[in-house]
mmCIF file of C-alpha atoms in Angstrom:
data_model
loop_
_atom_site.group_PDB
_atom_site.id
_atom_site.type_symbol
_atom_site.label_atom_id
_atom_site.label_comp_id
_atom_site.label_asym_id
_atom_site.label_seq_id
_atom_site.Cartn_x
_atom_site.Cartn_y
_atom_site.Cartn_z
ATOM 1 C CA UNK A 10 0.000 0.000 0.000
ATOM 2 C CA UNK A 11 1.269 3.376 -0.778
ATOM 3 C CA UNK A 12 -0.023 6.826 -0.044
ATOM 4 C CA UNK A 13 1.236 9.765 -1.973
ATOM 5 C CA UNK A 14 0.438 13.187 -3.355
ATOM 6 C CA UNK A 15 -0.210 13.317 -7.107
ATOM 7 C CA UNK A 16 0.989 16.126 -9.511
ATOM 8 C CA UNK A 17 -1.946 16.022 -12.220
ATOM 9 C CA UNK A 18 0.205 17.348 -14.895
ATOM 10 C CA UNK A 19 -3.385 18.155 -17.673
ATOM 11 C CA UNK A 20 -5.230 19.857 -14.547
ATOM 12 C CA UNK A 21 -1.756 21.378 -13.346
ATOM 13 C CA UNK A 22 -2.932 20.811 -9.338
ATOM 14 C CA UNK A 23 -1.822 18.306 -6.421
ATOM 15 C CA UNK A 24 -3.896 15.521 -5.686
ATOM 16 C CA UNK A 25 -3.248 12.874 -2.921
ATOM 17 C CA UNK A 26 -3.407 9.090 -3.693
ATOM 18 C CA UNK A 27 -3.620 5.877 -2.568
ATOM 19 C CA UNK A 28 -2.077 2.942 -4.084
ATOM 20 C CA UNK A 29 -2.811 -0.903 -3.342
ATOM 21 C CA UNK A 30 -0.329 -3.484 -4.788
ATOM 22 C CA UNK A 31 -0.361 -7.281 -4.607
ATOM 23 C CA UNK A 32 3.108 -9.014 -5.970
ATOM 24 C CA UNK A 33 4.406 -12.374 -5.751
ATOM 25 C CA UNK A 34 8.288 -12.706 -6.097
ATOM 26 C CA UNK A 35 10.338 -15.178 -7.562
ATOM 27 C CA UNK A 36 13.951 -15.873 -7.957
ATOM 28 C CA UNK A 37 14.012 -13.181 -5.213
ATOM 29 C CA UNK A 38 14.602 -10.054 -7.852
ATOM 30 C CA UNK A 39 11.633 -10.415 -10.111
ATOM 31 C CA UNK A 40 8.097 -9.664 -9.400
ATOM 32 C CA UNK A 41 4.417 -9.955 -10.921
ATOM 33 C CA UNK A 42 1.275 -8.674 -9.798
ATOM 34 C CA UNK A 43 -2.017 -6.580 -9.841
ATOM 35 C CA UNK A 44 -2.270 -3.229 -8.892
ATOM 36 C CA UNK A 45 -4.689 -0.149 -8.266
ATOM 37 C CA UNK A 46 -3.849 3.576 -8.057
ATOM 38 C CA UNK A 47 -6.550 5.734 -6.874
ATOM 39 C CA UNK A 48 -6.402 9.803 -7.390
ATOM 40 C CA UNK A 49 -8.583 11.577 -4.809
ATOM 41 C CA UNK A 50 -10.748 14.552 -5.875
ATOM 42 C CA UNK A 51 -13.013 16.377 -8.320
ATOM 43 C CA UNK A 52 -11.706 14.507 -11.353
ATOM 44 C CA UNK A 53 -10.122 11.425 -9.491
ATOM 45 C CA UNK A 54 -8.541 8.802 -11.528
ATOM 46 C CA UNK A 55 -8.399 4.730 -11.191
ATOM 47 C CA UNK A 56 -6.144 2.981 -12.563
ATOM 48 C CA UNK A 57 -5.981 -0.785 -12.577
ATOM 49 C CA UNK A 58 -2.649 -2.875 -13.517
ATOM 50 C CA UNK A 59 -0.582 -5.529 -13.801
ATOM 51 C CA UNK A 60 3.247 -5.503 -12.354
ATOM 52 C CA UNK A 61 5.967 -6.763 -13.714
ATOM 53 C CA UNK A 62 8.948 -5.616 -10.808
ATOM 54 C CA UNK A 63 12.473 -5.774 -10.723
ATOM 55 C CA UNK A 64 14.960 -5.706 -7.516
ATOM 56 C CA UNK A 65 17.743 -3.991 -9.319
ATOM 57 C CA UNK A 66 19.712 -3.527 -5.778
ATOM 58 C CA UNK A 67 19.086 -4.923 -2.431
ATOM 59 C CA UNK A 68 15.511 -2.860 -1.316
ATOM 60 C CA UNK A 69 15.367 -0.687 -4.850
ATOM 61 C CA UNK A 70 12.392 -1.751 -7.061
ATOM 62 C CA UNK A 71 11.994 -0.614 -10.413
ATOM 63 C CA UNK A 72 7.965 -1.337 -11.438
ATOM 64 C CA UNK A 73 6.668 -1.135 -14.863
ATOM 65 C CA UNK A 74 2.472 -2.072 -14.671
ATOM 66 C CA UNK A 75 0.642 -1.279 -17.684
ATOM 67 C CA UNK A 76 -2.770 -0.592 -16.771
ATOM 68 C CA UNK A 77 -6.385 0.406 -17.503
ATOM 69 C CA UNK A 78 -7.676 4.140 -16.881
ATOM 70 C CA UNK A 79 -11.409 2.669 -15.795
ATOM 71 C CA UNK A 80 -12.256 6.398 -15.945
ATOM 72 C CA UNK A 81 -11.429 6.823 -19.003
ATOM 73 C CA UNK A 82 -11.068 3.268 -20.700
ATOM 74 C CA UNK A 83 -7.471 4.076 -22.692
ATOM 75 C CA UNK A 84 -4.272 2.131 -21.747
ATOM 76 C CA UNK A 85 -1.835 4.316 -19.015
ATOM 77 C CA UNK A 86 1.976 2.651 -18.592
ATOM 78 C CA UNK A 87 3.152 3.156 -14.721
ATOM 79 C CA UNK A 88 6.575 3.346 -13.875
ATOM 80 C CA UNK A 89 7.772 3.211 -10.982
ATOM 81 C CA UNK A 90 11.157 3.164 -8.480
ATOM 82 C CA UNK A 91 10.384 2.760 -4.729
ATOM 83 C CA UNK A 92 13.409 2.170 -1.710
ATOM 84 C CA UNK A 93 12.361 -0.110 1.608
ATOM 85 C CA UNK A 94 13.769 -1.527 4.132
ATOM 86 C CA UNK A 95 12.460 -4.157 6.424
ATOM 87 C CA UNK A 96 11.895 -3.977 10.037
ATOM 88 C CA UNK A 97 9.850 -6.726 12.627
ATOM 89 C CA UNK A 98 8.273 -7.697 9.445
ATOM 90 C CA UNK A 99 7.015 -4.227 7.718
ATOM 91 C CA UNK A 100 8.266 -2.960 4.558
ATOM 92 C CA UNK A 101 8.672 0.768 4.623
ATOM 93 C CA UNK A 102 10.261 3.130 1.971
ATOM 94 C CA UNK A 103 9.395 6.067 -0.413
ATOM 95 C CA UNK A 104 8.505 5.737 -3.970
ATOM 96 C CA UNK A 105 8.289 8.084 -7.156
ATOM 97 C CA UNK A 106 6.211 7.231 -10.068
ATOM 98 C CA UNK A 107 5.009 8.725 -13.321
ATOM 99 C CA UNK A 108 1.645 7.678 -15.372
ATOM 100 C CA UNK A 109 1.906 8.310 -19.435
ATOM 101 C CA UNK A 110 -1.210 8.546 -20.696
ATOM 102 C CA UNK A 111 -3.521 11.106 -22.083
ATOM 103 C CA UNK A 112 -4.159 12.243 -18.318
ATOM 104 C CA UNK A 113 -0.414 11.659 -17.434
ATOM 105 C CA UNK A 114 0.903 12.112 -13.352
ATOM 106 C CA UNK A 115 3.785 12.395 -11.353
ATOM 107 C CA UNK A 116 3.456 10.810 -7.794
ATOM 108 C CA UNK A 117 6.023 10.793 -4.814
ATOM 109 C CA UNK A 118 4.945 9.043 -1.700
ATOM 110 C CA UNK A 119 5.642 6.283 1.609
ATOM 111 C CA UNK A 120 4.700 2.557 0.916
ATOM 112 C CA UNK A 121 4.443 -0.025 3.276
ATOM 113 C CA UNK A 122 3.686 -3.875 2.967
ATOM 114 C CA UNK A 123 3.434 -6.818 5.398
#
């Protein structure tokens, strides 16, 4: 889960977000999931996506998740890079991520898993 504020670059305003991510890992540096980015406010945004991670370093993630705007049904690619570190089981780090699209964003946030 990750909660951020959104830079909605079309509307030029801040937005925050809310981000829910379910991966699986294997071979301990590759990752594949689904994923949902939510944009709070007037003209909020949902996104829904598949991941496809990579743990380039020890606790750096680069995420690519090409998605669905459910808004506006047209195909938005995520990217994303995100640091963590681990502590009595919780994952904790920030993350920056951009959404191209026709609506594109820039988001910079905190994530945490279990």
């Amino acid at each position: 889960m990750g909660l951020g504020v959104t830079y909605l670059e079309e509307e030029e305003r801040l937005a925050p977000s809310l981000h829910l991510h379910y991966k699986e890992h294997f071979k301990n540096y590759l990752g594949f999931g689904i994923g949902l980015e939510h944009v709070l406010g007037d003209h909020g945004h949902s996104i829904a996506s598949l991941i496809l991670s990579y743990e380039a370093y020890e606790h750096v993630s680069l995420n690519y998740m090409p998605g669905l705007d459910i808004e506006e049904k047209e195909i938005v690619h995520h990217f994303e890079l995100s640091f963590g570190f681990e502590s009595n089981g919780l994952h904790l780090g920030p993350f920056l991520g951009v959404s191209l699209g026709n609506e594109s964003h820039f988001s910079a946030g905190v994530h945490f898993a279990f």
